[in-house]
Coordinates of C-alpha atoms in Angstrom, one line a residue:
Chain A
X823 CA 1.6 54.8 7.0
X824 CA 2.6 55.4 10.6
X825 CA 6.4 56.3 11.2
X826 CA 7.8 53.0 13.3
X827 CA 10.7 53.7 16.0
X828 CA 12.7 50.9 17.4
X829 CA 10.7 50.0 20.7
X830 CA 12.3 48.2 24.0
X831 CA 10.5 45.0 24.6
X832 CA 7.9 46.9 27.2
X833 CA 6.7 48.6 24.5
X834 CA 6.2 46.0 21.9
X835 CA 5.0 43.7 24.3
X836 CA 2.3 46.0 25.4
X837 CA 1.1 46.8 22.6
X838 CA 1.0 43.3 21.2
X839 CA -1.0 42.2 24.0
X840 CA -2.9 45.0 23.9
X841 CA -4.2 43.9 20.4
X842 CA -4.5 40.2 21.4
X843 CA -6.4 41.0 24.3
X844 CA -9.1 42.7 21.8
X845 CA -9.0 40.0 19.8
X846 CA -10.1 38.0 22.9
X847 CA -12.7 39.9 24.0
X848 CA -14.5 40.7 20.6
X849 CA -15.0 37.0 20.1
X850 CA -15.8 36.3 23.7
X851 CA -18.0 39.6 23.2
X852 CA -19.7 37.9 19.7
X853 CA -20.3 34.7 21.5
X854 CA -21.5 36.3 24.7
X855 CA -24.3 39.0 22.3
X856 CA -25.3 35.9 19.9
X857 CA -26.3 33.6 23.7
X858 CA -28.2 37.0 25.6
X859 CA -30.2 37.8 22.4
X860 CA -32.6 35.6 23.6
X861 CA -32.8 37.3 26.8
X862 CA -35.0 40.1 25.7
X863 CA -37.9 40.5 23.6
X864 CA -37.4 39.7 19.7
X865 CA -38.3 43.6 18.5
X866 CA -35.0 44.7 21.3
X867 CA -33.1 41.4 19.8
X868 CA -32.5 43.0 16.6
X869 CA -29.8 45.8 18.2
X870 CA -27.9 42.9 20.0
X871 CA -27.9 41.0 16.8
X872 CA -26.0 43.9 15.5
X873 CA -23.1 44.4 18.4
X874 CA -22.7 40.8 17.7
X875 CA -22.2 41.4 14.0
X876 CA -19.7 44.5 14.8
X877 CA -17.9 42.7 17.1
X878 CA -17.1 40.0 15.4
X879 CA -16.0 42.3 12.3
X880 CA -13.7 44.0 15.1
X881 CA -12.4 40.6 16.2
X882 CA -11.1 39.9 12.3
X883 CA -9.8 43.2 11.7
X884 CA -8.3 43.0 15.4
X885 CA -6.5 39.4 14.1
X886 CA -5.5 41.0 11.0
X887 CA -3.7 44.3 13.0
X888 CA -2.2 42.1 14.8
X889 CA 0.1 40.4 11.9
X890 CA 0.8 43.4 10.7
X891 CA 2.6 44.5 13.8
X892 CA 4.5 40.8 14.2
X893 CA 5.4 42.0 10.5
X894 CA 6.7 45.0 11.2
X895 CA 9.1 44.4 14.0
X896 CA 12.0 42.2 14.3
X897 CA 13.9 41.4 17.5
X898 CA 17.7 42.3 17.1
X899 CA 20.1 42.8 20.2
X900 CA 17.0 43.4 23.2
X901 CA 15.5 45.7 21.1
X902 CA 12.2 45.9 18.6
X903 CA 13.3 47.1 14.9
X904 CA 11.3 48.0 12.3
X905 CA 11.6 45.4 9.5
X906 CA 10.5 47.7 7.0
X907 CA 7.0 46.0 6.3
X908 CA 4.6 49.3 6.9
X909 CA 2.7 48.8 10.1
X910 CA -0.8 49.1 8.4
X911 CA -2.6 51.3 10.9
X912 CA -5.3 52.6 8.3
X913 CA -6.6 49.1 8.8
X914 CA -8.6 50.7 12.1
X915 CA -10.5 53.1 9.5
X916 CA -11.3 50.3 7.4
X917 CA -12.9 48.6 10.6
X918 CA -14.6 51.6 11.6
X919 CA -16.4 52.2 8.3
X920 CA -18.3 48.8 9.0
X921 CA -18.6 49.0 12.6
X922 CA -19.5 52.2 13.6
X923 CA -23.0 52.5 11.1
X924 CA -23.4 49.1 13.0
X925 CA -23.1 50.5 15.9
X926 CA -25.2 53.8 15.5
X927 CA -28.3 51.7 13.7
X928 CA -28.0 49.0 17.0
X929 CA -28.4 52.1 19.3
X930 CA -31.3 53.3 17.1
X931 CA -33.0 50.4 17.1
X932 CA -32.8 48.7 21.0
X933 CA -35.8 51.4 21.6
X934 CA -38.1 50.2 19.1
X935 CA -39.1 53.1 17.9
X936 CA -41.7 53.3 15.4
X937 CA -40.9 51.6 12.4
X938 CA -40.6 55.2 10.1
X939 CA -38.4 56.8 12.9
X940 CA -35.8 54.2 13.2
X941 CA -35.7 54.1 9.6
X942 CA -35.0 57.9 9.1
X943 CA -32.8 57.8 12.4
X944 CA -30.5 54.5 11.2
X945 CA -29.9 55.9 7.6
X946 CA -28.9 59.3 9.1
X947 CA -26.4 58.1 11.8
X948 CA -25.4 55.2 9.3
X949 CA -24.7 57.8 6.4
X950 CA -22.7 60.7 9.1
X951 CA -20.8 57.6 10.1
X952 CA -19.8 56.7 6.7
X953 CA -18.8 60.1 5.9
X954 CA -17.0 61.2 9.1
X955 CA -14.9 58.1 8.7
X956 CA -14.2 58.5 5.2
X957 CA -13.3 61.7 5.6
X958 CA -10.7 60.7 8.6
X959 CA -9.3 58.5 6.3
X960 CA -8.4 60.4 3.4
X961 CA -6.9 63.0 6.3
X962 CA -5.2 59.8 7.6
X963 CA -3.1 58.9 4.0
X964 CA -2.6 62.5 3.5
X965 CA 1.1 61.5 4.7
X966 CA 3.7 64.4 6.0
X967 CA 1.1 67.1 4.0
X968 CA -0.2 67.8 7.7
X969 CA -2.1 71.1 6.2
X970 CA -4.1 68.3 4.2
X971 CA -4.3 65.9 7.7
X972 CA -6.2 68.9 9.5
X973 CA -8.3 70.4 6.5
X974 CA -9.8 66.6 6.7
X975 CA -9.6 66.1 10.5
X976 CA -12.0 69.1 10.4
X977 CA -14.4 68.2 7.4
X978 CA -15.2 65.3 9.7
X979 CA -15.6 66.5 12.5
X980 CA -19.3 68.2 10.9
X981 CA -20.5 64.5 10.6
X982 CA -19.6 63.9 14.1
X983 CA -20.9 67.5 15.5
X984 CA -24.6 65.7 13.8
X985 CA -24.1 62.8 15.3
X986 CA -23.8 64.2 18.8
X987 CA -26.8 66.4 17.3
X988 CA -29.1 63.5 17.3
X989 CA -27.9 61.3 20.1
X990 CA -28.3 64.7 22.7
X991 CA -31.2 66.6 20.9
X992 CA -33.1 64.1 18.8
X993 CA -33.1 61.2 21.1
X994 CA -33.7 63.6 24.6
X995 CA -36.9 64.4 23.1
X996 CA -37.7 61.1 21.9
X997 CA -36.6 59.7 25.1
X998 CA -39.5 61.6 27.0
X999 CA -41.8 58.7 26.6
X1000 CA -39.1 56.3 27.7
X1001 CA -38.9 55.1 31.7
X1002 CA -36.8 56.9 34.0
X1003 CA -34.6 53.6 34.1
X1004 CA -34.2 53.4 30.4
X1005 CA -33.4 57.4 30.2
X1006 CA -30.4 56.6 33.1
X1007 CA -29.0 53.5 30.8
X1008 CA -29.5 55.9 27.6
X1009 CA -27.4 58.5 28.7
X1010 CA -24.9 56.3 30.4
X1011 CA -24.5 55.1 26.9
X1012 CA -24.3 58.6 25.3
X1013 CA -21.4 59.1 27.2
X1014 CA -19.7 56.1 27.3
X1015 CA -19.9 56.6 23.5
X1016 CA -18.4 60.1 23.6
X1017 CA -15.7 59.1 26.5
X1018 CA -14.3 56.2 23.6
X1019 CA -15.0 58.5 20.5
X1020 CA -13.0 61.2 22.0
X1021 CA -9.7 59.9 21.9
X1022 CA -9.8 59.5 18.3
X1023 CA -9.8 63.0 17.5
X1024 CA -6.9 63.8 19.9
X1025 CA -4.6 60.6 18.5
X1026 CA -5.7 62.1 15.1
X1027 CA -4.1 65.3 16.1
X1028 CA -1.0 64.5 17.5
X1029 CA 1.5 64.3 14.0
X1030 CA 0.0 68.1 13.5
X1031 CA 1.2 69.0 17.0
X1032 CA 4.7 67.1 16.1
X1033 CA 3.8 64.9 18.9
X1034 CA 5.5 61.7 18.1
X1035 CA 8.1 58.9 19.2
X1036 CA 8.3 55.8 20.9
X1037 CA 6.2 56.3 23.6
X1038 CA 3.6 58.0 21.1
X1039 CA 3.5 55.3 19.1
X1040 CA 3.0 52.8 22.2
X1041 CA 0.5 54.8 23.6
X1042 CA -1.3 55.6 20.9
X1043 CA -2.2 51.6 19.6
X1044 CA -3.2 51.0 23.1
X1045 CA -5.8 54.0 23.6
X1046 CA -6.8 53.4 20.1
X1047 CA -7.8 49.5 21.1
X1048 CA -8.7 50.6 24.8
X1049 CA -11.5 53.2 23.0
X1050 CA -12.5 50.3 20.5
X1051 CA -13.4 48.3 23.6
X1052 CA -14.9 50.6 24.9
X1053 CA -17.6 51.7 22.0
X1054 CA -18.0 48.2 21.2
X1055 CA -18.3 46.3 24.4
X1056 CA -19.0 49.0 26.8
X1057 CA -22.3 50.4 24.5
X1058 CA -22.9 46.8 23.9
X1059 CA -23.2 46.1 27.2
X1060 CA -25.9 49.0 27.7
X1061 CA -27.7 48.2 24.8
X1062 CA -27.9 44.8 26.1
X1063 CA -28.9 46.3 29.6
X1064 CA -31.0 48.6 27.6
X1065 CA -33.1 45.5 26.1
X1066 CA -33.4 43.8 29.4
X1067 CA -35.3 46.6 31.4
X1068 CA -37.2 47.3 28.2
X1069 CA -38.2 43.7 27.7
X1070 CA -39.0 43.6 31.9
X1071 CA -41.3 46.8 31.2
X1072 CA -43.2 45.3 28.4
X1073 CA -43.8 41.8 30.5
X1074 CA -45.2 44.5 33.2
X1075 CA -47.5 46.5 31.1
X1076 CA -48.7 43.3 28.9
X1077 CA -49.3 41.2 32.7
X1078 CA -51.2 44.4 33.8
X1079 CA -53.4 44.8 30.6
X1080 CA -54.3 41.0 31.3
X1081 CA -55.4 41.3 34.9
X1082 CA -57.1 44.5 33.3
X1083 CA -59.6 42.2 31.0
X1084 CA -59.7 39.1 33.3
X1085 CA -61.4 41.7 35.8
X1086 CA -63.9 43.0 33.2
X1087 CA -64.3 39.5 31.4
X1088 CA -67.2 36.5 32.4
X1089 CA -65.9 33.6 34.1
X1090 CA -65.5 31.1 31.1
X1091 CA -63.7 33.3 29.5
X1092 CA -61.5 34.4 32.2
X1093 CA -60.4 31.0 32.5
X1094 CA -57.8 31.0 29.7
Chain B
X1187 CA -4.9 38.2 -16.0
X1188 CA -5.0 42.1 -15.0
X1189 CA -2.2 44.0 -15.8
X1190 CA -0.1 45.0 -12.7
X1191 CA 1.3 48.6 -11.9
X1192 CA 3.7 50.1 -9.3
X1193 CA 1.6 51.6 -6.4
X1194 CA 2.4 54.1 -3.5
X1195 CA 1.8 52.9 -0.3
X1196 CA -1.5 55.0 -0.2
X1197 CA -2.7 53.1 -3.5
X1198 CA -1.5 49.6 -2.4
X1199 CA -3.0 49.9 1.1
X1200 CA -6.8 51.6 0.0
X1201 CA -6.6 48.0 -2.0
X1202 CA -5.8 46.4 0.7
X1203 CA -8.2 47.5 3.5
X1204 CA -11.1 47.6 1.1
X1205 CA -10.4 44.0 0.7
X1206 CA -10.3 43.5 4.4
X1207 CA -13.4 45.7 5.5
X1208 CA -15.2 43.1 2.4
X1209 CA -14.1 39.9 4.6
X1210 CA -15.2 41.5 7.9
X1211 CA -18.2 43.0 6.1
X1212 CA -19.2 39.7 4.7
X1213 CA -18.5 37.6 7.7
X1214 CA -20.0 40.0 10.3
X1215 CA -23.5 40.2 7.9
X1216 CA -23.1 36.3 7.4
X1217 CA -23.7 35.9 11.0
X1218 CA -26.4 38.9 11.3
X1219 CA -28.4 37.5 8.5
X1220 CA -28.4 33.9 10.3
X1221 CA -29.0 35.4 13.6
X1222 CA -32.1 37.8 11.7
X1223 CA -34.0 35.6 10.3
X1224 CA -35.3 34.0 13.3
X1225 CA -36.6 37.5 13.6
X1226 CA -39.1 37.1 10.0
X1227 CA -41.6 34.6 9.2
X1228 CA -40.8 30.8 8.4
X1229 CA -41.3 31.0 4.8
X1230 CA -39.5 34.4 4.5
X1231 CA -36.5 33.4 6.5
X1232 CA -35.6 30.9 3.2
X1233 CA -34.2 34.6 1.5
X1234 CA -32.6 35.9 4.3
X1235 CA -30.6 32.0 4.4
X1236 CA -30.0 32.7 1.2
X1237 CA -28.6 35.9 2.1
X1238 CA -26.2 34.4 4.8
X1239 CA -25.2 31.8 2.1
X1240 CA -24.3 34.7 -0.6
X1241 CA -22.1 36.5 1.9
X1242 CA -20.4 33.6 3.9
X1243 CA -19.0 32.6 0.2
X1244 CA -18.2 36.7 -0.7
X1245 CA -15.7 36.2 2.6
X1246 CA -14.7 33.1 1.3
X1247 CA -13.4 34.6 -2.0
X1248 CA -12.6 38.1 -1.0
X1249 CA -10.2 36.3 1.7
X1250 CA -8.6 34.6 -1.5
X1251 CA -8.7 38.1 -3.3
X1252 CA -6.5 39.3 -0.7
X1253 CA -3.8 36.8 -0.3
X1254 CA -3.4 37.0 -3.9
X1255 CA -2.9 41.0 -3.9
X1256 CA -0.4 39.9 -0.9
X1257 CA 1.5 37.8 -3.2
X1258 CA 1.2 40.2 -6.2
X1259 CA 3.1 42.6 -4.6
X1260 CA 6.6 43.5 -2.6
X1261 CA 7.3 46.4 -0.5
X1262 CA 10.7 48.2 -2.5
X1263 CA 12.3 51.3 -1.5
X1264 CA 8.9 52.7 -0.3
X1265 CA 7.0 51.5 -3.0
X1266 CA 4.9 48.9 -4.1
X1267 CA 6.5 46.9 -7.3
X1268 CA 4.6 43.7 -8.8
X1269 CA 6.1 40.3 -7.7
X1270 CA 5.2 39.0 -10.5
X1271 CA 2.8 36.6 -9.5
X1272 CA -0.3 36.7 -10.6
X1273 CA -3.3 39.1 -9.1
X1274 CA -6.5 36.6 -9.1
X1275 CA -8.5 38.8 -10.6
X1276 CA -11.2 36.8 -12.3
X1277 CA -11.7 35.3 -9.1
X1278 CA -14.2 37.7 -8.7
X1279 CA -16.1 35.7 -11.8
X1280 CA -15.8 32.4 -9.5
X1281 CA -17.5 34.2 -7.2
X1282 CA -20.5 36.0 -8.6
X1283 CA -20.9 32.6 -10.2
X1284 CA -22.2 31.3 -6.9
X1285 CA -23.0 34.1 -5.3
X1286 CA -25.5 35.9 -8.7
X1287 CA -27.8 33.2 -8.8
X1288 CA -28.4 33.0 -4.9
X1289 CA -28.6 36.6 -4.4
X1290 CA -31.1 36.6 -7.5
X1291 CA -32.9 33.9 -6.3
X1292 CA -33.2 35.1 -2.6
X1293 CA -34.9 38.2 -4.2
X1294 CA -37.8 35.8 -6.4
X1295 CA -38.5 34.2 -2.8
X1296 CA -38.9 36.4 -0.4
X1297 CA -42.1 37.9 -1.8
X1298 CA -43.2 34.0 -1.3
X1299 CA -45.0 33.6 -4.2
X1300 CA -46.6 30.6 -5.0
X1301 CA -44.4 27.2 -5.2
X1302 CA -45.0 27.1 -9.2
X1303 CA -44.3 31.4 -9.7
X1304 CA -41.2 31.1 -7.5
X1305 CA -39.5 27.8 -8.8
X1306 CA -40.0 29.5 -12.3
X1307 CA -38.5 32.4 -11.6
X1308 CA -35.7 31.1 -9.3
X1309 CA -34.4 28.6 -12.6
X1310 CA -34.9 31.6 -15.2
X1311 CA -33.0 34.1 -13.1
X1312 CA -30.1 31.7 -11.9
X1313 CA -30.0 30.5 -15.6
X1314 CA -30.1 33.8 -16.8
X1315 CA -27.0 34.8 -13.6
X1316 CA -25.0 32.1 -15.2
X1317 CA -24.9 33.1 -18.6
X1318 CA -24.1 36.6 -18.0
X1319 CA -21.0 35.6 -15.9
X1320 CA -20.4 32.3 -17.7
X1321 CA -19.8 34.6 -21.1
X1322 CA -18.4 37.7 -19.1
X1323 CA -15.6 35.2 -17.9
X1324 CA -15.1 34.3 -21.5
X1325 CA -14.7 37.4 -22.6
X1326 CA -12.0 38.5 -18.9
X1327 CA -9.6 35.7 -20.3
X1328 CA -9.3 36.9 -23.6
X1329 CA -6.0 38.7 -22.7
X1330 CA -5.2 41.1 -25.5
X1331 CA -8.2 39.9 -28.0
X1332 CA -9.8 43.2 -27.0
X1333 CA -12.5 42.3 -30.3
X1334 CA -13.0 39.1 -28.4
X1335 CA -13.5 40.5 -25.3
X1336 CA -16.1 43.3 -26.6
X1337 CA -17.6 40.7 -28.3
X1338 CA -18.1 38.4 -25.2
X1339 CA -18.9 41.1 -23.3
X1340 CA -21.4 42.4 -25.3
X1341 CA -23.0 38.7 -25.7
X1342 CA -23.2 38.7 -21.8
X1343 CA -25.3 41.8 -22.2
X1344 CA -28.3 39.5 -23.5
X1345 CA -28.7 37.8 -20.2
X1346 CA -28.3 40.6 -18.4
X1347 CA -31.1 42.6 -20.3
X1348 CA -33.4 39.3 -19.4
X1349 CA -32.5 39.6 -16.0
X1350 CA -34.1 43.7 -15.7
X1351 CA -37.3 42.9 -17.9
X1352 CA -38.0 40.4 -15.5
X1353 CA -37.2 42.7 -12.5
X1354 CA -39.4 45.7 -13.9
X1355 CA -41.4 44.1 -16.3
X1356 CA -42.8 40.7 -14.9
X1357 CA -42.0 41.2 -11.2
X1358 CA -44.0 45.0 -11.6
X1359 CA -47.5 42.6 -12.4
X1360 CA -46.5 40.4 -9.5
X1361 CA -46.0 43.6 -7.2
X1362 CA -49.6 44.8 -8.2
X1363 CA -50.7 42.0 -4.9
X1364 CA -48.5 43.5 -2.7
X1365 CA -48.6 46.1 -0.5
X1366 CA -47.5 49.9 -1.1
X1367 CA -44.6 49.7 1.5
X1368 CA -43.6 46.2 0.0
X1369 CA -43.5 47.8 -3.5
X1370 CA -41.6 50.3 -2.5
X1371 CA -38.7 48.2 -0.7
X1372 CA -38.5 46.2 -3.9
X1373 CA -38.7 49.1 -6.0
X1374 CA -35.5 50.1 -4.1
X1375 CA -34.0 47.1 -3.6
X1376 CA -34.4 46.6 -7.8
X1377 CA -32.6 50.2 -8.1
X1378 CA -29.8 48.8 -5.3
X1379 CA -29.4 46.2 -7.2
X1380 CA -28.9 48.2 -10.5
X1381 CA -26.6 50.8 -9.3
X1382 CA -24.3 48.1 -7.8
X1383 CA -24.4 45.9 -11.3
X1384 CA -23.7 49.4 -13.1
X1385 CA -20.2 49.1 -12.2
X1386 CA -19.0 45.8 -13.7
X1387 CA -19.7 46.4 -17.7
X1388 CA -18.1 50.1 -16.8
X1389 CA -15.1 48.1 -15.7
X1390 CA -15.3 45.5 -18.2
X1391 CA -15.1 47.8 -21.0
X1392 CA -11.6 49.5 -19.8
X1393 CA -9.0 47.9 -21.2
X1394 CA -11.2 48.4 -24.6
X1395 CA -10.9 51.8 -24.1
X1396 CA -7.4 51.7 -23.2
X1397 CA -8.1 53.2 -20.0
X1398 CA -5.7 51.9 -17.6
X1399 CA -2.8 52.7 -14.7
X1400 CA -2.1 52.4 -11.5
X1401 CA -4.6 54.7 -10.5
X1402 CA -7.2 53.3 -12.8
X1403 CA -6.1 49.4 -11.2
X1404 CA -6.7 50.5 -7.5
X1405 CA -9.6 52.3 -8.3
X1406 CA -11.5 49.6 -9.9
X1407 CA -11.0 47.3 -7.1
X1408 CA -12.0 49.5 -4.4
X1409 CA -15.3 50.0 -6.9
X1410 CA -15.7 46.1 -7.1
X1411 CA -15.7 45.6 -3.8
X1412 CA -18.0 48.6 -3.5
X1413 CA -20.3 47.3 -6.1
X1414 CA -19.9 43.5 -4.1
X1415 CA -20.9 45.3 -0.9
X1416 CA -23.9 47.4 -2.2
X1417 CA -25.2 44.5 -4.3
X1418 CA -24.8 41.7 -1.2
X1419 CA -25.3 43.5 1.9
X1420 CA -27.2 46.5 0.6
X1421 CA -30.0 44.4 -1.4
X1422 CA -29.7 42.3 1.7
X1423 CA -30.8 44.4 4.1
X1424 CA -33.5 45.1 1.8
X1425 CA -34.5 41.6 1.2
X1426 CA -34.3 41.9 5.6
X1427 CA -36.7 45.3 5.8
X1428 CA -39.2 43.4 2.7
X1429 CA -39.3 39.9 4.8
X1430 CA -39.9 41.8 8.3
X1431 CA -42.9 43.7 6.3
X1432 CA -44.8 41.1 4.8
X1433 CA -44.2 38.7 8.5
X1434 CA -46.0 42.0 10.2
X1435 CA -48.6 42.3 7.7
X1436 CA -49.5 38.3 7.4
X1437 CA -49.4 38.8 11.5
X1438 CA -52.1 41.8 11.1
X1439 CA -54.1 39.8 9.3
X1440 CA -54.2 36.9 11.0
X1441 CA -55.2 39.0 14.3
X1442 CA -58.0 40.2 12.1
X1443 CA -59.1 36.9 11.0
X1444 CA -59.0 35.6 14.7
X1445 CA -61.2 38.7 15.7
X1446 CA -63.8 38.3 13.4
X1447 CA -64.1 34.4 14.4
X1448 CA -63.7 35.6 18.3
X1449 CA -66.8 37.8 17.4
X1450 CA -68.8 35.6 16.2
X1451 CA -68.2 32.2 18.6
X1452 CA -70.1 31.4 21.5
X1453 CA -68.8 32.5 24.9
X1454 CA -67.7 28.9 26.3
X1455 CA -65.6 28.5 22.8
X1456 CA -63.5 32.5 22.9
X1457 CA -62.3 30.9 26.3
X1458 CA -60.3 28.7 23.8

């Protein structure tokens, strides 16, 4: 799919470590989600259930990328050649079709919202995600018919533009009757979630804009894994942050509600 | 077993990854469903093991699925040209016959019937799950016999047939107990379920029509897996949303029940 250039050890190495690294840290990251679950309150648990579930599907698609790049380069005279075997970079779009509905639904649902609201909200964002990245892909095999590539690229960007819809309008008004704390942590995580999503659209662009090479192709698997890391982990860390003030809030109201009633009870009573 | 065609890279590789998002799918909803169903009722939490069970073996298989489509093909000149080995295809039999009857079965016991309803149903429908795949097999490895394969085919339709009366038919009187928003998850999850199940005789009947090609190979296994995914992780999500419902209903009523006793104890006892 992606045109392979002969690379100079640097490059190769980099890029191989790059992967590995991910590797590393979506397990570590599945491990670390599946321990702190039980860290918050079981109606927040549910959304870090779900990073665990899409990092550990980035971790396997992560080990697969991998052997497709030790397949694709052989090491002849100090330099990295292409073997031949296609470098199957489409593999990312296959990851993001699970992940990223995973992702949108555990962002959804660390605010237990009412039970009809994160249902309409999760099949939304699920469903644009599903489309936006469909549509990437089919821009993505379009091959040297770069016309095709951008028709695509710009189909899905509609899906995205709803996303962003939701997460800025939507969820600012639903996010009135949220704590100032858990408003802060929110839109850290809208933006984290932009900063990572927005390299995908420029990497997307680059073969239109003849951009290409070498370095390109270096650069271009290592922004691709750094803005995986950074969706996955980085929102999973706020959603996990996100859980723990909430879960603190709820412990603070319920502890007040009790003192409330103790107050206002008679004294057998009051003594459970 | 299924004839094999040359594919472009774009054909080959859709395969490919669709096989690959199933293993990550499967294995990252293996581990939500067993982190989940801490998150339902004890005696709804049976299902959603079920569920974990039905999709930890989908990996298994869809991870053989795709070193066989490995092996089936060589990379030639830019294209894709059959090795000649073998593509597993009726592996996908092996698997629905262990995955069917779980998946049916996790759907008779999540409404926890009673132990007499529910062990009825589970043997019928896992019998009935057999059969249909037992005798769709039959009729997958009659090669060229294209009578014999209609014929087998067609005999696989009886347990199928069982298998919806008892969905719409009996389960529709068991229903009647249930609450609106539980009939209307299973009500979806039943139409889920149907739309998923759809697929396979379409597929079945093919060759019978002589409708085949490299198109026609790479779609049907992209709409396999898509049929796998809806069926295992779609209805499983359902069988999720219709466990969490009937856990917050059976907790409603219990709060009622405590209530009304609360109400009408003596003071020294509602310290208890």
């Amino acid at each position: 799919m992606t045109d392979l250039f002969t690379l100079t050890p640097t490059q190769y190495s980099l890029v191989l470590n790059v992967l590995n690294l991910s590797i590393g840290a979506f397990g570590a990251f599945t491990l670390l989600f599946i321990l702190l679950r039980r860290n918050v309150a079981r109606n927040y648990s549910i959304a870090i259930s779900l990073m665990a579930a899409v990092t550990t599907m980035a971790a396997y698609h992560y080990f697969r990328l991998y052997g497709s790049w030790l397949d694709a380069y052989a090491l002849q005279g100090g330099q990295h050649i292409p073997t031949g075997a296609a470098f199957n970079y489409v593999l990312r779009y296959a990851d993001w079709l699970g992940t990223v509905p995973l992702l949108l639904s555990a962002i959804m649902l660390v605010l237990d919202l009412g039970r009809q609201q994160s249902a309409s909200l999760v099949t939304r964002m699920a469903t644009s995600a599903v489309l936006m990245i469909g549509l990437g892909y089919i821009g993505e095999v379009q091959g040297d018919n770069l016309g095709g590539r951008a028709v695509w690229g710009l189909l899905a960007c509609i899906p995205f533009l709803y996303i962003l819809y939701v997460l800025w309008g939507e969820m600012s008004r639903v996010l009135s009757f949220e704590s100032v704390r858990v408003r802060q942590l929110f839109s850290r995580l809208r933006w984290v979630l932009l900063a990572s999503w927005i390299f995908y659209p420029v990497i997307y662009a680059l073969p239109i804009l003849g951009i290409s090479g070498p370095n390109v192709l270096t650069l271009v698997q290592v922004c691709n894994s750094a803005a995986d890391l950074l969706a996955k982990v980085g929102v999973g860390l706020l959603i996990l942050g996100i859980a723990r003030e909430k879960t603190e809030e709820d412990l603070a109201a319920a502890s007040r509600t009790e003192k409330a009633q103790t107050a206002g009870m008679p004294v057998p009573v009051a003594a459970d």
